[in-house]
């Protein structure tokens, strides 16, 4: 059994792309793999949600023109399309993701973390949902088979915050400054939305109980607060 822990944020475009590439590697890997989604916030100071389009709010926060931001978004949208993902940045609204990360810990307790992670990413990047809104989060939890009322109660109570902050602390200990960041059996890591073949080699190395993986010449894009949309 291989355990892969993935630090990522719900509002990280390269995290969604990296997720798809990792999943493609899993499709052809014969071994058993457990995936655990770990919490990371690109912008802990972000408001719970914004009504302005992300293009406008991101340009204002980064001191860029809207045309510059649209060019950045167009590039990542094209890459995402190559992975079968339909990004629509005209609909995206910025949000603080702390509550979404708490909900992911809630979902893990019921064996539905992977399903909820996928639903949150699609809701944010494709559907323009406010993933910082508790009502929206509870509804999305219900859509993947969780009890929406129970999810709302957990969110309102502040539950699962300790687990989220433990993920943050572990990320700092590991020196993680950008996401996605994949840790294989706590032996080695792969940073960024690497090509599928890099994830395949990483899985094979983990199965062989190696301590490193060869990612020579790989170009894995990642997000930090200064490099991509949050």
PDB file of C-alpha atoms in Angstrom:
ATOM      1  CA  UNK A   1       0.000   0.000   0.000  1.00  0.00           C
ATOM      2  CA  UNK A   2       1.337   3.405  -1.021  1.00  0.00           C
ATOM      3  CA  UNK A   3       0.084   6.559   0.686  1.00  0.00           C
ATOM      4  CA  UNK A   4       0.275   9.769  -1.303  1.00  0.00           C
ATOM      5  CA  UNK A   5      -0.410  12.985   0.584  1.00  0.00           C
ATOM      6  CA  UNK A   6      -1.203  15.951  -1.637  1.00  0.00           C
ATOM      7  CA  UNK A   7      -0.957  19.486  -0.338  1.00  0.00           C
ATOM      8  CA  UNK A   8      -3.121  21.767  -2.461  1.00  0.00           C
ATOM      9  CA  UNK A   9      -5.651  24.569  -2.371  1.00  0.00           C
ATOM     10  CA  UNK A  10      -9.188  24.583  -3.737  1.00  0.00           C
ATOM     11  CA  UNK A  11      -8.501  27.803  -5.673  1.00  0.00           C
ATOM     12  CA  UNK A  12      -5.196  26.694  -7.224  1.00  0.00           C
ATOM     13  CA  UNK A  13      -5.484  26.171 -11.002  1.00  0.00           C
ATOM     14  CA  UNK A  14      -2.306  24.083 -11.234  1.00  0.00           C
ATOM     15  CA  UNK A  15      -3.557  21.894  -8.384  1.00  0.00           C
ATOM     16  CA  UNK A  16      -6.561  20.824 -10.465  1.00  0.00           C
ATOM     17  CA  UNK A  17      -4.312  20.150 -13.455  1.00  0.00           C
ATOM     18  CA  UNK A  18      -1.876  18.219 -11.258  1.00  0.00           C
ATOM     19  CA  UNK A  19      -4.754  16.195  -9.846  1.00  0.00           C
ATOM     20  CA  UNK A  20      -5.822  15.106 -13.318  1.00  0.00           C
ATOM     21  CA  UNK A  21      -2.288  14.132 -14.319  1.00  0.00           C
ATOM     22  CA  UNK A  22      -1.761  12.170 -11.117  1.00  0.00           C
ATOM     23  CA  UNK A  23      -5.070  10.376 -11.672  1.00  0.00           C
ATOM     24  CA  UNK A  24      -3.988   9.403 -15.182  1.00  0.00           C
ATOM     25  CA  UNK A  25      -0.825   7.879 -13.710  1.00  0.00           C
ATOM     26  CA  UNK A  26      -2.943   5.943 -11.213  1.00  0.00           C
ATOM     27  CA  UNK A  27      -5.040   4.449 -14.026  1.00  0.00           C
ATOM     28  CA  UNK A  28      -2.093   2.429 -15.326  1.00  0.00           C
ATOM     29  CA  UNK A  29      -0.449   1.691 -11.976  1.00  0.00           C
ATOM     30  CA  UNK A  30      -1.147  -1.841 -10.717  1.00  0.00           C
ATOM     31  CA  UNK A  31      -0.484  -1.225  -7.035  1.00  0.00           C
ATOM     32  CA  UNK A  32      -2.834  -0.076  -4.296  1.00  0.00           C
ATOM     33  CA  UNK A  33      -2.666   3.639  -3.521  1.00  0.00           C
ATOM     34  CA  UNK A  34      -4.339   5.702  -0.816  1.00  0.00           C
ATOM     35  CA  UNK A  35      -4.625   9.415  -1.533  1.00  0.00           C
ATOM     36  CA  UNK A  36      -4.928  11.937   1.305  1.00  0.00           C
ATOM     37  CA  UNK A  37      -5.700  15.570   0.514  1.00  0.00           C
ATOM     38  CA  UNK A  38      -3.814  17.967   2.784  1.00  0.00           C
ATOM     39  CA  UNK A  39      -4.660  21.614   3.373  1.00  0.00           C
ATOM     40  CA  UNK A  40      -2.703  24.577   2.046  1.00  0.00           C
ATOM     41  CA  UNK A  41      -3.861  28.171   1.666  1.00  0.00           C
ATOM     42  CA  UNK A  42      -2.405  30.364  -1.029  1.00  0.00           C
ATOM     43  CA  UNK A  43      -3.947  33.485   0.510  1.00  0.00           C
ATOM     44  CA  UNK A  44      -4.929  33.080   4.177  1.00  0.00           C
ATOM     45  CA  UNK A  45      -5.911  36.777   4.318  1.00  0.00           C
ATOM     46  CA  UNK A  46      -8.451  36.558   1.512  1.00  0.00           C
ATOM     47  CA  UNK A  47     -12.014  37.584   2.416  1.00  0.00           C
ATOM     48  CA  UNK A  48     -14.579  34.823   2.817  1.00  0.00           C
ATOM     49  CA  UNK A  49     -15.836  35.655  -0.653  1.00  0.00           C
ATOM     50  CA  UNK A  50     -15.905  38.497  -3.155  1.00  0.00           C
ATOM     51  CA  UNK A  51     -18.618  39.602  -5.534  1.00  0.00           C
ATOM     52  CA  UNK A  52     -16.135  41.045  -8.043  1.00  0.00           C
ATOM     53  CA  UNK A  53     -14.922  38.798 -10.868  1.00  0.00           C
ATOM     54  CA  UNK A  54     -11.538  37.229 -10.113  1.00  0.00           C
ATOM     55  CA  UNK A  55      -9.948  39.074 -13.036  1.00  0.00           C
ATOM     56  CA  UNK A  56     -10.786  42.395 -11.403  1.00  0.00           C
ATOM     57  CA  UNK A  57      -9.904  41.475  -7.825  1.00  0.00           C
ATOM     58  CA  UNK A  58      -6.664  39.694  -8.778  1.00  0.00           C
ATOM     59  CA  UNK A  59      -5.508  42.632 -10.887  1.00  0.00           C
ATOM     60  CA  UNK A  60      -6.175  45.021  -8.014  1.00  0.00           C
ATOM     61  CA  UNK A  61      -4.341  42.900  -5.447  1.00  0.00           C
ATOM     62  CA  UNK A  62      -1.311  42.246  -7.656  1.00  0.00           C
ATOM     63  CA  UNK A  63      -1.040  45.680  -9.245  1.00  0.00           C
ATOM     64  CA  UNK A  64      -1.567  44.300 -12.746  1.00  0.00           C
ATOM     65  CA  UNK A  65      -3.776  45.416 -15.593  1.00  0.00           C
ATOM     66  CA  UNK A  66      -6.850  43.346 -16.349  1.00  0.00           C
ATOM     67  CA  UNK A  67      -5.424  42.577 -19.785  1.00  0.00           C
ATOM     68  CA  UNK A  68      -2.295  41.134 -18.169  1.00  0.00           C
ATOM     69  CA  UNK A  69      -4.403  38.994 -15.865  1.00  0.00           C
ATOM     70  CA  UNK A  70      -6.596  37.771 -18.711  1.00  0.00           C
ATOM     71  CA  UNK A  71      -3.475  36.723 -20.609  1.00  0.00           C
ATOM     72  CA  UNK A  72      -2.274  34.739 -17.571  1.00  0.00           C
ATOM     73  CA  UNK A  73      -5.667  33.099 -17.190  1.00  0.00           C
ATOM     74  CA  UNK A  74      -5.849  32.275 -20.898  1.00  0.00           C
ATOM     75  CA  UNK A  75      -2.576  30.368 -20.676  1.00  0.00           C
ATOM     76  CA  UNK A  76      -3.603  28.198 -17.760  1.00  0.00           C
ATOM     77  CA  UNK A  77      -7.079  27.707 -19.262  1.00  0.00           C
ATOM     78  CA  UNK A  78      -5.488  26.271 -22.395  1.00  0.00           C
ATOM     79  CA  UNK A  79      -3.348  23.859 -20.382  1.00  0.00           C
ATOM     80  CA  UNK A  80      -6.366  22.822 -18.310  1.00  0.00           C
ATOM     81  CA  UNK A  81      -8.384  22.153 -21.469  1.00  0.00           C
ATOM     82  CA  UNK A  82      -5.685  19.718 -22.526  1.00  0.00           C
ATOM     83  CA  UNK A  83      -6.493  17.753 -19.360  1.00  0.00           C
ATOM     84  CA  UNK A  84     -10.235  17.825 -20.026  1.00  0.00           C
ATOM     85  CA  UNK A  85     -10.923  20.660 -17.569  1.00  0.00           C
ATOM     86  CA  UNK A  86     -13.153  23.600 -18.484  1.00  0.00           C
ATOM     87  CA  UNK A  87     -11.927  26.687 -16.622  1.00  0.00           C
ATOM     88  CA  UNK A  88     -14.161  29.756 -16.817  1.00  0.00           C
ATOM     89  CA  UNK A  89     -12.354  32.628 -15.119  1.00  0.00           C
ATOM     90  CA  UNK A  90     -15.120  35.074 -16.059  1.00  0.00           C
ATOM     91  CA  UNK A  91     -17.325  33.233 -13.558  1.00  0.00           C
ATOM     92  CA  UNK A  92     -14.708  32.611 -10.854  1.00  0.00           C
ATOM     93  CA  UNK A  93     -15.027  34.589  -7.613  1.00  0.00           C
ATOM     94  CA  UNK A  94     -12.172  34.816  -5.111  1.00  0.00           C
ATOM     95  CA  UNK A  95     -12.710  33.178  -1.737  1.00  0.00           C
ATOM     96  CA  UNK A  96     -11.015  32.303   1.521  1.00  0.00           C
ATOM     97  CA  UNK A  97     -10.632  28.522   1.552  1.00  0.00           C
ATOM     98  CA  UNK A  98     -10.231  27.793   5.257  1.00  0.00           C
ATOM     99  CA  UNK A  99     -13.808  26.503   5.594  1.00  0.00           C
ATOM    100  CA  UNK A 100     -13.482  24.445   2.409  1.00  0.00           C
ATOM    101  CA  UNK A 101     -10.418  22.769   3.914  1.00  0.00           C
ATOM    102  CA  UNK A 102     -12.327  22.065   7.125  1.00  0.00           C
ATOM    103  CA  UNK A 103     -15.069  20.502   5.042  1.00  0.00           C
ATOM    104  CA  UNK A 104     -12.509  18.289   3.298  1.00  0.00           C
ATOM    105  CA  UNK A 105     -11.402  16.989   6.690  1.00  0.00           C
ATOM    106  CA  UNK A 106     -15.055  16.364   7.533  1.00  0.00           C
ATOM    107  CA  UNK A 107     -15.436  14.446   4.268  1.00  0.00           C
ATOM    108  CA  UNK A 108     -12.365  12.352   4.985  1.00  0.00           C
ATOM    109  CA  UNK A 109     -13.984  11.140   8.210  1.00  0.00           C
ATOM    110  CA  UNK A 110     -16.782   9.695   6.047  1.00  0.00           C
ATOM    111  CA  UNK A 111     -14.604   8.327   3.250  1.00  0.00           C
ATOM    112  CA  UNK A 112     -15.619  10.945   0.691  1.00  0.00           C
ATOM    113  CA  UNK A 113     -12.647  13.302   0.649  1.00  0.00           C
ATOM    114  CA  UNK A 114     -11.641  12.586  -2.948  1.00  0.00           C
ATOM    115  CA  UNK A 115     -15.171  13.082  -4.229  1.00  0.00           C
ATOM    116  CA  UNK A 116     -15.533  16.370  -2.385  1.00  0.00           C
ATOM    117  CA  UNK A 117     -12.136  17.651  -3.540  1.00  0.00           C
ATOM    118  CA  UNK A 118     -13.170  17.100  -7.146  1.00  0.00           C
ATOM    119  CA  UNK A 119     -16.557  18.744  -6.562  1.00  0.00           C
ATOM    120  CA  UNK A 120     -15.023  21.820  -4.927  1.00  0.00           C
ATOM    121  CA  UNK A 121     -12.501  22.325  -7.729  1.00  0.00           C
ATOM    122  CA  UNK A 122     -15.157  22.035 -10.426  1.00  0.00           C
ATOM    123  CA  UNK A 123     -17.489  24.315  -8.492  1.00  0.00           C
ATOM    124  CA  UNK A 124     -14.825  27.001  -8.254  1.00  0.00           C
ATOM    125  CA  UNK A 125     -13.127  26.864 -11.654  1.00  0.00           C
ATOM    126  CA  UNK A 126     -16.036  25.902 -13.904  1.00  0.00           C
ATOM    127  CA  UNK A 127     -19.251  26.895 -12.183  1.00  0.00           C
ATOM    128  CA  UNK A 128     -18.283  30.110 -10.388  1.00  0.00           C
ATOM    129  CA  UNK A 129     -19.555  28.892  -7.001  1.00  0.00           C
ATOM    130  CA  UNK A 130     -18.669  30.811  -3.850  1.00  0.00           C
ATOM    131  CA  UNK A 131     -16.544  28.185  -2.109  1.00  0.00           C
ATOM    132  CA  UNK A 132     -16.103  30.437   0.909  1.00  0.00           C
ATOM    133  CA  UNK A 133     -19.844  30.431   1.657  1.00  0.00           C
ATOM    134  CA  UNK A 134     -21.041  27.933   4.260  1.00  0.00           C
ATOM    135  CA  UNK A 135     -24.393  27.331   2.579  1.00  0.00           C
ATOM    136  CA  UNK A 136     -22.698  26.572  -0.737  1.00  0.00           C
ATOM    137  CA  UNK A 137     -20.177  24.276   0.956  1.00  0.00           C
ATOM    138  CA  UNK A 138     -22.906  22.312   2.729  1.00  0.00           C
ATOM    139  CA  UNK A 139     -24.827  21.922  -0.527  1.00  0.00           C
ATOM    140  CA  UNK A 140     -21.736  20.682  -2.352  1.00  0.00           C
ATOM    141  CA  UNK A 141     -21.134  18.185   0.450  1.00  0.00           C
ATOM    142  CA  UNK A 142     -24.656  16.876  -0.047  1.00  0.00           C
ATOM    143  CA  UNK A 143     -24.035  16.500  -3.778  1.00  0.00           C
ATOM    144  CA  UNK A 144     -21.258  13.951  -3.129  1.00  0.00           C
ATOM    145  CA  UNK A 145     -23.386  11.886  -0.758  1.00  0.00           C
ATOM    146  CA  UNK A 146     -22.542  13.489   2.571  1.00  0.00           C
ATOM    147  CA  UNK A 147     -25.202  14.720   4.978  1.00  0.00           C
ATOM    148  CA  UNK A 148     -25.578  18.405   4.085  1.00  0.00           C
ATOM    149  CA  UNK A 149     -27.145  19.342   7.405  1.00  0.00           C
ATOM    150  CA  UNK A 150     -24.399  17.583   9.333  1.00  0.00           C
ATOM    151  CA  UNK A 151     -21.784  19.288   7.166  1.00  0.00           C
ATOM    152  CA  UNK A 152     -23.352  22.694   7.835  1.00  0.00           C
ATOM    153  CA  UNK A 153     -23.393  22.015  11.577  1.00  0.00           C
ATOM    154  CA  UNK A 154     -19.718  21.017  11.507  1.00  0.00           C
ATOM    155  CA  UNK A 155     -18.804  24.148   9.588  1.00  0.00           C
ATOM    156  CA  UNK A 156     -20.750  26.437  11.912  1.00  0.00           C
ATOM    157  CA  UNK A 157     -19.169  24.842  14.988  1.00  0.00           C
ATOM    158  CA  UNK A 158     -15.606  25.399  13.805  1.00  0.00           C
ATOM    159  CA  UNK A 159     -14.942  21.654  13.753  1.00  0.00           C
ATOM    160  CA  UNK A 160     -11.902  20.179  11.990  1.00  0.00           C
ATOM    161  CA  UNK A 161      -9.888  23.399  12.245  1.00  0.00           C
ATOM    162  CA  UNK A 162      -7.210  21.590  14.260  1.00  0.00           C
ATOM    163  CA  UNK A 163      -6.644  19.103  11.441  1.00  0.00           C
ATOM    164  CA  UNK A 164      -6.374  21.888   8.885  1.00  0.00           C
ATOM    165  CA  UNK A 165      -3.823  23.785  10.942  1.00  0.00           C
ATOM    166  CA  UNK A 166      -1.866  20.588  11.509  1.00  0.00           C
ATOM    167  CA  UNK A 167      -1.608  20.271   7.718  1.00  0.00           C
ATOM    168  CA  UNK A 168      -0.344  23.858   7.588  1.00  0.00           C
ATOM    169  CA  UNK A 169       2.290  23.111  10.240  1.00  0.00           C
ATOM    170  CA  UNK A 170       3.456  19.975   8.440  1.00  0.00           C
ATOM    171  CA  UNK A 171       3.709  21.932   5.195  1.00  0.00           C
ATOM    172  CA  UNK A 172       5.989  24.451   6.909  1.00  0.00           C
ATOM    173  CA  UNK A 173       8.111  21.638   8.349  1.00  0.00           C
ATOM    174  CA  UNK A 174       8.476  20.130   4.882  1.00  0.00           C
ATOM    175  CA  UNK A 175       9.354  23.529   3.417  1.00  0.00           C
ATOM    176  CA  UNK A 176       6.332  23.574   1.119  1.00  0.00           C
ATOM    177  CA  UNK A 177       5.876  27.028  -0.382  1.00  0.00           C
ATOM    178  CA  UNK A 178       3.924  26.197  -3.537  1.00  0.00           C
ATOM    179  CA  UNK A 179       1.298  23.666  -4.531  1.00  0.00           C
ATOM    180  CA  UNK A 180       0.428  21.060  -5.636  1.00  0.00           C
ATOM    181  CA  UNK A 181       2.979  19.101  -3.602  1.00  0.00           C
ATOM    182  CA  UNK A 182       2.873  15.294  -3.586  1.00  0.00           C
ATOM    183  CA  UNK A 183       4.517  13.282  -0.775  1.00  0.00           C
ATOM    184  CA  UNK A 184       4.984   9.545  -1.316  1.00  0.00           C
ATOM    185  CA  UNK A 185       5.036   7.455   1.875  1.00  0.00           C
ATOM    186  CA  UNK A 186       6.827  10.334   3.633  1.00  0.00           C
ATOM    187  CA  UNK A 187      10.001   9.272   1.770  1.00  0.00           C
ATOM    188  CA  UNK A 188      10.181  11.636  -1.190  1.00  0.00           C
ATOM    189  CA  UNK A 189       8.146  14.354  -2.866  1.00  0.00           C
ATOM    190  CA  UNK A 190       7.115  15.579  -6.297  1.00  0.00           C
ATOM    191  CA  UNK A 191       6.424  19.292  -6.615  1.00  0.00           C
ATOM    192  CA  UNK A 192       4.078  20.862  -9.131  1.00  0.00           C
ATOM    193  CA  UNK A 193       1.700  19.679 -11.844  1.00  0.00           C
ATOM    194  CA  UNK A 194       4.260  17.350 -13.365  1.00  0.00           C
ATOM    195  CA  UNK A 195       3.769  15.336 -16.569  1.00  0.00           C
ATOM    196  CA  UNK A 196       1.996  12.003 -16.127  1.00  0.00           C
ATOM    197  CA  UNK A 197       5.210  10.040 -16.630  1.00  0.00           C
ATOM    198  CA  UNK A 198       6.819  11.730 -13.618  1.00  0.00           C
ATOM    199  CA  UNK A 199       3.957  10.594 -11.397  1.00  0.00           C
ATOM    200  CA  UNK A 200       4.235   7.119 -12.886  1.00  0.00           C
ATOM    201  CA  UNK A 201       7.935   6.993 -11.996  1.00  0.00           C
ATOM    202  CA  UNK A 202       7.154   8.264  -8.514  1.00  0.00           C
ATOM    203  CA  UNK A 203       4.586   5.537  -7.934  1.00  0.00           C
ATOM    204  CA  UNK A 204       7.011   2.909  -9.192  1.00  0.00           C
ATOM    205  CA  UNK A 205       9.756   4.261  -6.935  1.00  0.00           C
ATOM    206  CA  UNK A 206       7.416   4.204  -3.946  1.00  0.00           C
ATOM    207  CA  UNK A 207       6.467   0.619  -4.721  1.00  0.00           C
ATOM    208  CA  UNK A 208      10.166  -0.261  -4.855  1.00  0.00           C
ATOM    209  CA  UNK A 209      10.699   1.594  -1.563  1.00  0.00           C
ATOM    210  CA  UNK A 210      13.145   3.980  -3.178  1.00  0.00           C
ATOM    211  CA  UNK A 211      14.090   7.219  -1.433  1.00  0.00           C
ATOM    212  CA  UNK A 212      14.049   9.477  -4.503  1.00  0.00           C
ATOM    213  CA  UNK A 213      12.368   9.759  -7.884  1.00  0.00           C
ATOM    214  CA  UNK A 214      13.897  10.867 -11.172  1.00  0.00           C
ATOM    215  CA  UNK A 215      12.150  13.985 -12.473  1.00  0.00           C
ATOM    216  CA  UNK A 216      14.944  15.106 -14.771  1.00  0.00           C
ATOM    217  CA  UNK A 217      13.911  17.844 -17.199  1.00  0.00           C
ATOM    218  CA  UNK A 218      10.340  17.773 -15.935  1.00  0.00           C
ATOM    219  CA  UNK A 219       8.467  21.063 -15.812  1.00  0.00           C
ATOM    220  CA  UNK A 220       5.876  20.914 -13.070  1.00  0.00           C
ATOM    221  CA  UNK A 221       3.973  24.168 -12.728  1.00  0.00           C
ATOM    222  CA  UNK A 222       2.836  25.192  -9.271  1.00  0.00           C
ATOM    223  CA  UNK A 223       1.111  28.037  -7.466  1.00  0.00           C
ATOM    224  CA  UNK A 224       2.282  30.313  -4.721  1.00  0.00           C
ATOM    225  CA  UNK A 225       0.694  33.604  -3.772  1.00  0.00           C
ATOM    226  CA  UNK A 226       2.793  35.495  -6.326  1.00  0.00           C
ATOM    227  CA  UNK A 227       2.632  33.214  -9.334  1.00  0.00           C
ATOM    228  CA  UNK A 228      -0.987  32.407 -10.134  1.00  0.00           C
ATOM    229  CA  UNK A 229      -4.605  33.135  -9.438  1.00  0.00           C
ATOM    230  CA  UNK A 230      -5.903  32.541  -5.960  1.00  0.00           C
TER     231      UNK A 230
END
